């Protein structure tokens, strides 16, 4: 009979080994990004593919996210008697938190699963082994363009989600809560500042990098044939969600400590 400590140690050791392998793949991606020749064709094709599967879901998800943020903040601000700052609080919540979170969900769920499935199918067909036999580096040829494509699309997607979320919040605040358009727009400069936009873009860029590396790692290491590819896709999405939400917490804490609030 296996001792309880041994049964516990085995999954922990496996998890730590996976963390180390993912970090090693991240270092390989960073190092081989600057190696020539760069795969421009693959990068453009993958960026277009990732954008095609992400833009519409992101826009559709951003509308209710912006509406919920606007309605909730508008209700709280109204109770405090500071209706003039409804627009600023809605925009700050959308740009700093809602937009990067929506971007993380879409990039990990739609784009990450597609990348993991693509690389996983190539792996079980032994295409990756064939490339290595031919002297072609699969990291440089396949992984780097996909990771950079996810970073680029995440950066642009965050801007799209921010715009759609702010427009949705404006519509619901003015149309349903009786807010005034002038006060909603004029309050932007009261609390918002340029670093609020930069932190959202930085979050999106890091989220795209992490999602791309985790999806690529799971796609390159499926277990058990076609069923293993499906399991790898599910695992990549779940792991990426957990890591991205934890990173969002860490980046938010660092930002709030480093960048003082306007007027503080």
PDB file of C-alpha atoms in Angstrom:
ATOM      1  CA  UNK A   1       0.000   0.000   0.000  1.00  0.00           C
ATOM      2  CA  UNK A   2       1.361   3.422  -1.021  1.00  0.00           C
ATOM      3  CA  UNK A   3       1.971   5.756   1.953  1.00  0.00           C
ATOM      4  CA  UNK A   4      -0.221   8.904   1.998  1.00  0.00           C
ATOM      5  CA  UNK A   5       2.840  11.170   1.893  1.00  0.00           C
ATOM      6  CA  UNK A   6       4.060   9.483  -1.290  1.00  0.00           C
ATOM      7  CA  UNK A   7       0.639   9.817  -2.932  1.00  0.00           C
ATOM      8  CA  UNK A   8       0.664  13.532  -2.111  1.00  0.00           C
ATOM      9  CA  UNK A   9       4.253  14.085  -3.177  1.00  0.00           C
ATOM     10  CA  UNK A  10       3.822  12.603  -6.651  1.00  0.00           C
ATOM     11  CA  UNK A  11       1.287  15.176  -8.016  1.00  0.00           C
ATOM     12  CA  UNK A  12       3.162  18.010  -6.280  1.00  0.00           C
ATOM     13  CA  UNK A  13       6.431  16.973  -7.911  1.00  0.00           C
ATOM     14  CA  UNK A  14       4.660  16.630 -11.267  1.00  0.00           C
ATOM     15  CA  UNK A  15       3.148  20.093 -10.912  1.00  0.00           C
ATOM     16  CA  UNK A  16       6.487  21.670  -9.995  1.00  0.00           C
ATOM     17  CA  UNK A  17       8.123  19.920 -12.941  1.00  0.00           C
ATOM     18  CA  UNK A  18       5.489  21.349 -15.290  1.00  0.00           C
ATOM     19  CA  UNK A  19       6.029  24.833 -13.875  1.00  0.00           C
ATOM     20  CA  UNK A  20       9.757  24.485 -14.498  1.00  0.00           C
ATOM     21  CA  UNK A  21       9.204  23.214 -18.050  1.00  0.00           C
ATOM     22  CA  UNK A  22       6.796  26.060 -18.850  1.00  0.00           C
ATOM     23  CA  UNK A  23       9.290  28.604 -17.513  1.00  0.00           C
ATOM     24  CA  UNK A  24      12.048  26.971 -19.595  1.00  0.00           C
ATOM     25  CA  UNK A  25       9.841  27.229 -22.680  1.00  0.00           C
ATOM     26  CA  UNK A  26       9.216  30.901 -21.867  1.00  0.00           C
ATOM     27  CA  UNK A  27      12.969  31.534 -21.767  1.00  0.00           C
ATOM     28  CA  UNK A  28      13.394  29.665 -25.077  1.00  0.00           C
ATOM     29  CA  UNK A  29      10.675  31.792 -26.684  1.00  0.00           C
ATOM     30  CA  UNK A  30      12.306  35.026 -25.479  1.00  0.00           C
ATOM     31  CA  UNK A  31      15.745  33.913 -26.634  1.00  0.00           C
ATOM     32  CA  UNK A  32      14.655  32.600 -30.041  1.00  0.00           C
ATOM     33  CA  UNK A  33      12.475  35.600 -30.804  1.00  0.00           C
ATOM     34  CA  UNK A  34      15.645  37.484 -31.795  1.00  0.00           C
ATOM     35  CA  UNK A  35      17.143  34.617 -33.779  1.00  0.00           C
ATOM     36  CA  UNK A  36      17.136  34.938 -37.544  1.00  0.00           C
ATOM     37  CA  UNK A  37      15.392  34.182 -39.801  1.00  0.00           C
ATOM     38  CA  UNK A  38      12.169  35.375 -38.214  1.00  0.00           C
ATOM     39  CA  UNK A  39       9.050  33.576 -39.503  1.00  0.00           C
ATOM     40  CA  UNK A  40       7.112  36.612 -40.713  1.00  0.00           C
ATOM     41  CA  UNK A  41       4.654  34.617 -42.819  1.00  0.00           C
ATOM     42  CA  UNK A  42       3.744  32.315 -39.942  1.00  0.00           C
ATOM     43  CA  UNK A  43       3.479  35.304 -37.590  1.00  0.00           C
ATOM     44  CA  UNK A  44       1.052  37.162 -39.885  1.00  0.00           C
ATOM     45  CA  UNK A  45      -1.056  34.054 -40.558  1.00  0.00           C
ATOM     46  CA  UNK A  46      -1.299  33.166 -36.868  1.00  0.00           C
ATOM     47  CA  UNK A  47      -2.065  36.747 -35.850  1.00  0.00           C
ATOM     48  CA  UNK A  48      -4.868  36.878 -38.391  1.00  0.00           C
ATOM     49  CA  UNK A  49      -6.231  33.512 -37.264  1.00  0.00           C
ATOM     50  CA  UNK A  50      -6.113  34.452 -33.569  1.00  0.00           C
ATOM     51  CA  UNK A  51      -7.802  37.777 -34.304  1.00  0.00           C
ATOM     52  CA  UNK A  52     -10.514  36.077 -36.359  1.00  0.00           C
ATOM     53  CA  UNK A  53     -11.503  33.764 -33.496  1.00  0.00           C
ATOM     54  CA  UNK A  54     -11.226  36.448 -30.793  1.00  0.00           C
ATOM     55  CA  UNK A  55     -12.620  39.766 -32.033  1.00  0.00           C
ATOM     56  CA  UNK A  56     -16.334  38.939 -32.161  1.00  0.00           C
ATOM     57  CA  UNK A  57     -16.492  37.073 -28.809  1.00  0.00           C
ATOM     58  CA  UNK A  58     -14.495  39.856 -27.134  1.00  0.00           C
ATOM     59  CA  UNK A  59     -16.820  42.561 -28.460  1.00  0.00           C
ATOM     60  CA  UNK A  60     -19.912  40.628 -27.394  1.00  0.00           C
ATOM     61  CA  UNK A  61     -18.553  39.925 -23.917  1.00  0.00           C
ATOM     62  CA  UNK A  62     -17.377  43.532 -23.455  1.00  0.00           C
ATOM     63  CA  UNK A  63     -20.911  44.934 -23.755  1.00  0.00           C
ATOM     64  CA  UNK A  64     -22.404  43.194 -20.673  1.00  0.00           C
ATOM     65  CA  UNK A  65     -19.139  43.689 -18.772  1.00  0.00           C
ATOM     66  CA  UNK A  66     -19.271  47.427 -19.393  1.00  0.00           C
ATOM     67  CA  UNK A  67     -22.970  47.518 -18.550  1.00  0.00           C
ATOM     68  CA  UNK A  68     -22.497  45.672 -15.247  1.00  0.00           C
ATOM     69  CA  UNK A  69     -19.588  47.924 -14.254  1.00  0.00           C
ATOM     70  CA  UNK A  70     -21.550  51.078 -15.146  1.00  0.00           C
ATOM     71  CA  UNK A  71     -24.725  49.985 -13.393  1.00  0.00           C
ATOM     72  CA  UNK A  72     -22.956  48.823 -10.239  1.00  0.00           C
ATOM     73  CA  UNK A  73     -20.657  51.835  -9.908  1.00  0.00           C
ATOM     74  CA  UNK A  74     -23.497  54.197 -10.838  1.00  0.00           C
ATOM     75  CA  UNK A  75     -25.690  52.760  -8.111  1.00  0.00           C
ATOM     76  CA  UNK A  76     -22.956  53.032  -5.459  1.00  0.00           C
ATOM     77  CA  UNK A  77     -21.919  56.526  -6.517  1.00  0.00           C
ATOM     78  CA  UNK A  78     -25.539  57.663  -6.423  1.00  0.00           C
ATOM     79  CA  UNK A  79     -25.896  56.432  -2.841  1.00  0.00           C
ATOM     80  CA  UNK A  80     -22.825  58.475  -1.908  1.00  0.00           C
ATOM     81  CA  UNK A  81     -24.198  61.571  -3.628  1.00  0.00           C
ATOM     82  CA  UNK A  82     -21.316  61.875  -6.100  1.00  0.00           C
ATOM     83  CA  UNK A  83     -23.132  61.335  -9.402  1.00  0.00           C
ATOM     84  CA  UNK A  84     -20.712  63.703 -11.158  1.00  0.00           C
ATOM     85  CA  UNK A  85     -17.939  61.074 -10.860  1.00  0.00           C
ATOM     86  CA  UNK A  86     -19.925  58.165 -12.296  1.00  0.00           C
ATOM     87  CA  UNK A  87     -18.187  58.376 -15.659  1.00  0.00           C
ATOM     88  CA  UNK A  88     -14.691  58.454 -14.191  1.00  0.00           C
ATOM     89  CA  UNK A  89     -15.265  55.469 -11.909  1.00  0.00           C
ATOM     90  CA  UNK A  90     -16.845  53.433 -14.705  1.00  0.00           C
ATOM     91  CA  UNK A  91     -13.995  54.185 -17.083  1.00  0.00           C
ATOM     92  CA  UNK A  92     -11.332  53.394 -14.483  1.00  0.00           C
ATOM     93  CA  UNK A  93     -12.962  50.083 -13.590  1.00  0.00           C
ATOM     94  CA  UNK A  94     -13.335  49.172 -17.263  1.00  0.00           C
ATOM     95  CA  UNK A  95      -9.849  50.182 -18.413  1.00  0.00           C
ATOM     96  CA  UNK A  96      -7.903  48.862 -15.412  1.00  0.00           C
ATOM     97  CA  UNK A  97      -9.820  45.660 -14.621  1.00  0.00           C
ATOM     98  CA  UNK A  98     -12.703  44.677 -16.897  1.00  0.00           C
ATOM     99  CA  UNK A  99     -10.932  45.066 -20.246  1.00  0.00           C
ATOM    100  CA  UNK A 100      -7.779  43.086 -19.299  1.00  0.00           C
ATOM    101  CA  UNK A 101      -9.895  40.361 -17.657  1.00  0.00           C
ATOM    102  CA  UNK A 102     -12.120  40.011 -20.724  1.00  0.00           C
ATOM    103  CA  UNK A 103      -9.019  39.955 -22.914  1.00  0.00           C
ATOM    104  CA  UNK A 104      -7.501  37.230 -20.737  1.00  0.00           C
ATOM    105  CA  UNK A 105     -10.662  35.116 -20.904  1.00  0.00           C
ATOM    106  CA  UNK A 106     -10.960  35.381 -24.683  1.00  0.00           C
ATOM    107  CA  UNK A 107      -7.260  34.909 -25.422  1.00  0.00           C
ATOM    108  CA  UNK A 108      -7.009  31.872 -23.140  1.00  0.00           C
ATOM    109  CA  UNK A 109     -10.367  30.347 -24.073  1.00  0.00           C
ATOM    110  CA  UNK A 110     -10.566  30.961 -27.825  1.00  0.00           C
ATOM    111  CA  UNK A 111      -7.022  31.592 -29.051  1.00  0.00           C
ATOM    112  CA  UNK A 112      -5.164  29.463 -26.485  1.00  0.00           C
ATOM    113  CA  UNK A 113      -7.331  26.406 -27.059  1.00  0.00           C
ATOM    114  CA  UNK A 114      -6.900  26.755 -30.836  1.00  0.00           C
ATOM    115  CA  UNK A 115      -3.109  26.981 -30.506  1.00  0.00           C
ATOM    116  CA  UNK A 116      -2.958  23.991 -28.141  1.00  0.00           C
ATOM    117  CA  UNK A 117      -5.162  21.908 -30.459  1.00  0.00           C
ATOM    118  CA  UNK A 118      -3.084  22.830 -33.528  1.00  0.00           C
ATOM    119  CA  UNK A 119       0.274  22.019 -31.935  1.00  0.00           C
ATOM    120  CA  UNK A 120      -1.162  18.922 -30.249  1.00  0.00           C
ATOM    121  CA  UNK A 121      -2.409  17.521 -33.546  1.00  0.00           C
ATOM    122  CA  UNK A 122       0.984  18.182 -35.120  1.00  0.00           C
ATOM    123  CA  UNK A 123       2.685  16.413 -32.235  1.00  0.00           C
ATOM    124  CA  UNK A 124       0.621  13.218 -32.370  1.00  0.00           C
ATOM    125  CA  UNK A 125       1.125  13.111 -36.164  1.00  0.00           C
ATOM    126  CA  UNK A 126       4.878  13.231 -35.411  1.00  0.00           C
ATOM    127  CA  UNK A 127       5.341  16.428 -37.406  1.00  0.00           C
ATOM    128  CA  UNK A 128       7.313  17.967 -34.546  1.00  0.00           C
ATOM    129  CA  UNK A 129       9.681  14.976 -34.469  1.00  0.00           C
ATOM    130  CA  UNK A 130      10.068  15.171 -38.243  1.00  0.00           C
ATOM    131  CA  UNK A 131      10.990  18.852 -38.025  1.00  0.00           C
ATOM    132  CA  UNK A 132      13.646  18.105 -35.410  1.00  0.00           C
ATOM    133  CA  UNK A 133      15.074  15.308 -37.610  1.00  0.00           C
ATOM    134  CA  UNK A 134      15.309  17.785 -40.495  1.00  0.00           C
ATOM    135  CA  UNK A 135      17.171  20.240 -38.287  1.00  0.00           C
ATOM    136  CA  UNK A 136      14.253  22.698 -37.980  1.00  0.00           C
ATOM    137  CA  UNK A 137      13.703  24.164 -34.525  1.00  0.00           C
ATOM    138  CA  UNK A 138       9.950  23.794 -33.753  1.00  0.00           C
ATOM    139  CA  UNK A 139      10.159  26.468 -31.046  1.00  0.00           C
ATOM    140  CA  UNK A 140      11.478  29.070 -33.473  1.00  0.00           C
ATOM    141  CA  UNK A 141       9.372  27.893 -36.391  1.00  0.00           C
ATOM    142  CA  UNK A 142       5.997  27.306 -34.701  1.00  0.00           C
ATOM    143  CA  UNK A 143       5.894  28.512 -31.094  1.00  0.00           C
ATOM    144  CA  UNK A 144       7.506  31.963 -31.374  1.00  0.00           C
ATOM    145  CA  UNK A 145       5.148  33.246 -34.126  1.00  0.00           C
ATOM    146  CA  UNK A 146       2.095  32.003 -32.218  1.00  0.00           C
ATOM    147  CA  UNK A 147       3.161  33.538 -28.916  1.00  0.00           C
ATOM    148  CA  UNK A 148       4.003  36.889 -30.532  1.00  0.00           C
ATOM    149  CA  UNK A 149       0.733  36.756 -32.457  1.00  0.00           C
ATOM    150  CA  UNK A 150      -1.229  36.240 -29.237  1.00  0.00           C
ATOM    151  CA  UNK A 151       0.625  39.142 -27.609  1.00  0.00           C
ATOM    152  CA  UNK A 152      -0.151  41.460 -30.531  1.00  0.00           C
ATOM    153  CA  UNK A 153      -3.809  40.452 -30.705  1.00  0.00           C
ATOM    154  CA  UNK A 154      -4.184  40.737 -26.911  1.00  0.00           C
ATOM    155  CA  UNK A 155      -2.749  44.262 -27.033  1.00  0.00           C
ATOM    156  CA  UNK A 156      -5.172  45.340 -29.760  1.00  0.00           C
ATOM    157  CA  UNK A 157      -8.062  43.389 -28.269  1.00  0.00           C
ATOM    158  CA  UNK A 158      -7.674  45.185 -24.964  1.00  0.00           C
ATOM    159  CA  UNK A 159      -8.168  48.519 -26.722  1.00  0.00           C
ATOM    160  CA  UNK A 160     -11.253  47.206 -28.512  1.00  0.00           C
ATOM    161  CA  UNK A 161     -12.761  45.842 -25.300  1.00  0.00           C
ATOM    162  CA  UNK A 162     -12.054  49.120 -23.500  1.00  0.00           C
ATOM    163  CA  UNK A 163     -13.814  51.168 -26.179  1.00  0.00           C
ATOM    164  CA  UNK A 164     -16.802  48.827 -26.396  1.00  0.00           C
ATOM    165  CA  UNK A 165     -17.056  48.586 -22.598  1.00  0.00           C
ATOM    166  CA  UNK A 166     -16.940  52.350 -22.126  1.00  0.00           C
ATOM    167  CA  UNK A 167     -19.566  52.894 -24.848  1.00  0.00           C
ATOM    168  CA  UNK A 168     -21.778  50.241 -23.279  1.00  0.00           C
ATOM    169  CA  UNK A 169     -21.361  51.783 -19.843  1.00  0.00           C
ATOM    170  CA  UNK A 170     -22.193  55.234 -21.244  1.00  0.00           C
ATOM    171  CA  UNK A 171     -25.376  53.938 -22.886  1.00  0.00           C
ATOM    172  CA  UNK A 172     -26.628  52.111 -19.791  1.00  0.00           C
ATOM    173  CA  UNK A 173     -25.732  54.924 -17.406  1.00  0.00           C
ATOM    174  CA  UNK A 174     -27.338  57.649 -19.486  1.00  0.00           C
ATOM    175  CA  UNK A 175     -30.258  55.561 -20.743  1.00  0.00           C
ATOM    176  CA  UNK A 176     -31.202  53.515 -17.675  1.00  0.00           C
ATOM    177  CA  UNK A 177     -29.861  55.401 -14.669  1.00  0.00           C
ATOM    178  CA  UNK A 178     -30.746  58.908 -15.761  1.00  0.00           C
ATOM    179  CA  UNK A 179     -27.191  60.174 -15.943  1.00  0.00           C
ATOM    180  CA  UNK A 180     -26.295  63.250 -17.931  1.00  0.00           C
ATOM    181  CA  UNK A 181     -23.976  62.836 -20.954  1.00  0.00           C
ATOM    182  CA  UNK A 182     -21.993  65.972 -20.132  1.00  0.00           C
ATOM    183  CA  UNK A 183     -21.235  64.928 -16.571  1.00  0.00           C
ATOM    184  CA  UNK A 184     -20.324  61.397 -17.684  1.00  0.00           C
ATOM    185  CA  UNK A 185     -17.781  62.671 -20.204  1.00  0.00           C
ATOM    186  CA  UNK A 186     -16.471  65.608 -18.180  1.00  0.00           C
ATOM    187  CA  UNK A 187     -15.574  63.458 -15.173  1.00  0.00           C
ATOM    188  CA  UNK A 188     -12.939  61.529 -17.150  1.00  0.00           C
ATOM    189  CA  UNK A 189     -10.236  64.076 -16.396  1.00  0.00           C
ATOM    190  CA  UNK A 190     -11.153  64.250 -12.702  1.00  0.00           C
ATOM    191  CA  UNK A 191      -9.852  60.815 -11.684  1.00  0.00           C
ATOM    192  CA  UNK A 192      -8.430  59.162 -14.799  1.00  0.00           C
ATOM    193  CA  UNK A 193      -4.798  59.517 -15.870  1.00  0.00           C
ATOM    194  CA  UNK A 194      -2.611  58.157 -18.650  1.00  0.00           C
ATOM    195  CA  UNK A 195      -0.960  55.386 -16.555  1.00  0.00           C
ATOM    196  CA  UNK A 196      -4.429  53.858 -16.111  1.00  0.00           C
ATOM    197  CA  UNK A 197      -4.412  53.123 -19.837  1.00  0.00           C
ATOM    198  CA  UNK A 198      -0.827  51.888 -19.816  1.00  0.00           C
ATOM    199  CA  UNK A 199      -1.431  49.350 -17.041  1.00  0.00           C
ATOM    200  CA  UNK A 200      -4.329  47.866 -19.007  1.00  0.00           C
ATOM    201  CA  UNK A 201      -2.145  47.482 -22.095  1.00  0.00           C
ATOM    202  CA  UNK A 202       0.748  46.039 -20.080  1.00  0.00           C
ATOM    203  CA  UNK A 203      -1.595  43.512 -18.495  1.00  0.00           C
ATOM    204  CA  UNK A 204      -2.919  42.491 -21.908  1.00  0.00           C
ATOM    205  CA  UNK A 205       0.617  42.081 -23.284  1.00  0.00           C
ATOM    206  CA  UNK A 206       1.684  39.890 -20.347  1.00  0.00           C
ATOM    207  CA  UNK A 207      -1.551  37.890 -20.510  1.00  0.00           C
ATOM    208  CA  UNK A 208      -0.971  37.189 -24.192  1.00  0.00           C
ATOM    209  CA  UNK A 209       2.591  36.034 -23.498  1.00  0.00           C
ATOM    210  CA  UNK A 210       1.574  33.721 -20.659  1.00  0.00           C
ATOM    211  CA  UNK A 211      -1.429  32.290 -22.514  1.00  0.00           C
ATOM    212  CA  UNK A 212       0.667  31.632 -25.610  1.00  0.00           C
ATOM    213  CA  UNK A 213       3.467  29.882 -23.712  1.00  0.00           C
ATOM    214  CA  UNK A 214       1.116  27.669 -21.676  1.00  0.00           C
ATOM    215  CA  UNK A 215      -0.979  26.733 -24.723  1.00  0.00           C
ATOM    216  CA  UNK A 216       2.159  25.936 -26.721  1.00  0.00           C
ATOM    217  CA  UNK A 217       3.628  23.813 -23.926  1.00  0.00           C
ATOM    218  CA  UNK A 218       0.455  21.774 -23.546  1.00  0.00           C
ATOM    219  CA  UNK A 219       0.169  21.404 -27.312  1.00  0.00           C
ATOM    220  CA  UNK A 220       3.737  20.120 -27.596  1.00  0.00           C
ATOM    221  CA  UNK A 221       3.276  17.561 -24.793  1.00  0.00           C
ATOM    222  CA  UNK A 222      -0.048  15.726 -25.223  1.00  0.00           C
ATOM    223  CA  UNK A 223      -0.432  12.274 -23.718  1.00  0.00           C
ATOM    224  CA  UNK A 224      -2.511   9.399 -25.054  1.00  0.00           C
ATOM    225  CA  UNK A 225      -3.134  10.184 -28.720  1.00  0.00           C
ATOM    226  CA  UNK A 226      -6.163  12.187 -29.895  1.00  0.00           C
ATOM    227  CA  UNK A 227      -7.799  11.993 -26.477  1.00  0.00           C
ATOM    228  CA  UNK A 228      -4.630  13.439 -24.993  1.00  0.00           C
ATOM    229  CA  UNK A 229      -4.904  16.424 -27.328  1.00  0.00           C
ATOM    230  CA  UNK A 230      -8.377  17.176 -25.973  1.00  0.00           C
ATOM    231  CA  UNK A 231      -7.129  16.822 -22.417  1.00  0.00           C
ATOM    232  CA  UNK A 232      -4.182  19.104 -23.190  1.00  0.00           C
ATOM    233  CA  UNK A 233      -6.532  21.773 -24.580  1.00  0.00           C
ATOM    234  CA  UNK A 234      -8.724  21.635 -21.463  1.00  0.00           C
ATOM    235  CA  UNK A 235      -5.701  21.748 -19.168  1.00  0.00           C
ATOM    236  CA  UNK A 236      -4.188  24.710 -21.023  1.00  0.00           C
ATOM    237  CA  UNK A 237      -7.387  26.738 -20.648  1.00  0.00           C
ATOM    238  CA  UNK A 238      -7.803  25.953 -16.934  1.00  0.00           C
ATOM    239  CA  UNK A 239      -4.146  26.563 -16.066  1.00  0.00           C
ATOM    240  CA  UNK A 240      -4.065  29.791 -18.066  1.00  0.00           C
ATOM    241  CA  UNK A 241      -7.199  31.087 -16.323  1.00  0.00           C
ATOM    242  CA  UNK A 242      -5.681  30.450 -12.894  1.00  0.00           C
ATOM    243  CA  UNK A 243      -2.330  32.005 -13.772  1.00  0.00           C
ATOM    244  CA  UNK A 244      -3.840  35.049 -15.475  1.00  0.00           C
ATOM    245  CA  UNK A 245      -6.174  35.905 -12.600  1.00  0.00           C
ATOM    246  CA  UNK A 246      -3.275  35.572 -10.165  1.00  0.00           C
ATOM    247  CA  UNK A 247      -1.101  37.779 -12.390  1.00  0.00           C
ATOM    248  CA  UNK A 248      -3.913  40.328 -12.605  1.00  0.00           C
ATOM    249  CA  UNK A 249      -3.946  40.535  -8.807  1.00  0.00           C
ATOM    250  CA  UNK A 250      -0.165  40.938  -8.594  1.00  0.00           C
ATOM    251  CA  UNK A 251       0.004  43.594 -11.348  1.00  0.00           C
ATOM    252  CA  UNK A 252      -2.887  45.535  -9.793  1.00  0.00           C
ATOM    253  CA  UNK A 253      -1.197  45.555  -6.373  1.00  0.00           C
ATOM    254  CA  UNK A 254       2.095  46.717  -7.876  1.00  0.00           C
ATOM    255  CA  UNK A 255       0.383  49.443  -9.910  1.00  0.00           C
ATOM    256  CA  UNK A 256      -1.559  50.805  -6.941  1.00  0.00           C
ATOM    257  CA  UNK A 257       1.647  50.982  -4.901  1.00  0.00           C
ATOM    258  CA  UNK A 258       3.847  52.504  -7.605  1.00  0.00           C
ATOM    259  CA  UNK A 259       1.457  54.948  -9.300  1.00  0.00           C
ATOM    260  CA  UNK A 260      -0.393  57.261  -6.888  1.00  0.00           C
ATOM    261  CA  UNK A 261      -4.028  58.054  -7.517  1.00  0.00           C
ATOM    262  CA  UNK A 262      -4.694  61.370  -9.209  1.00  0.00           C
ATOM    263  CA  UNK A 263      -5.017  64.122  -6.644  1.00  0.00           C
ATOM    264  CA  UNK A 264      -3.547  61.988  -3.861  1.00  0.00           C
TER     265      UNK A 264
END
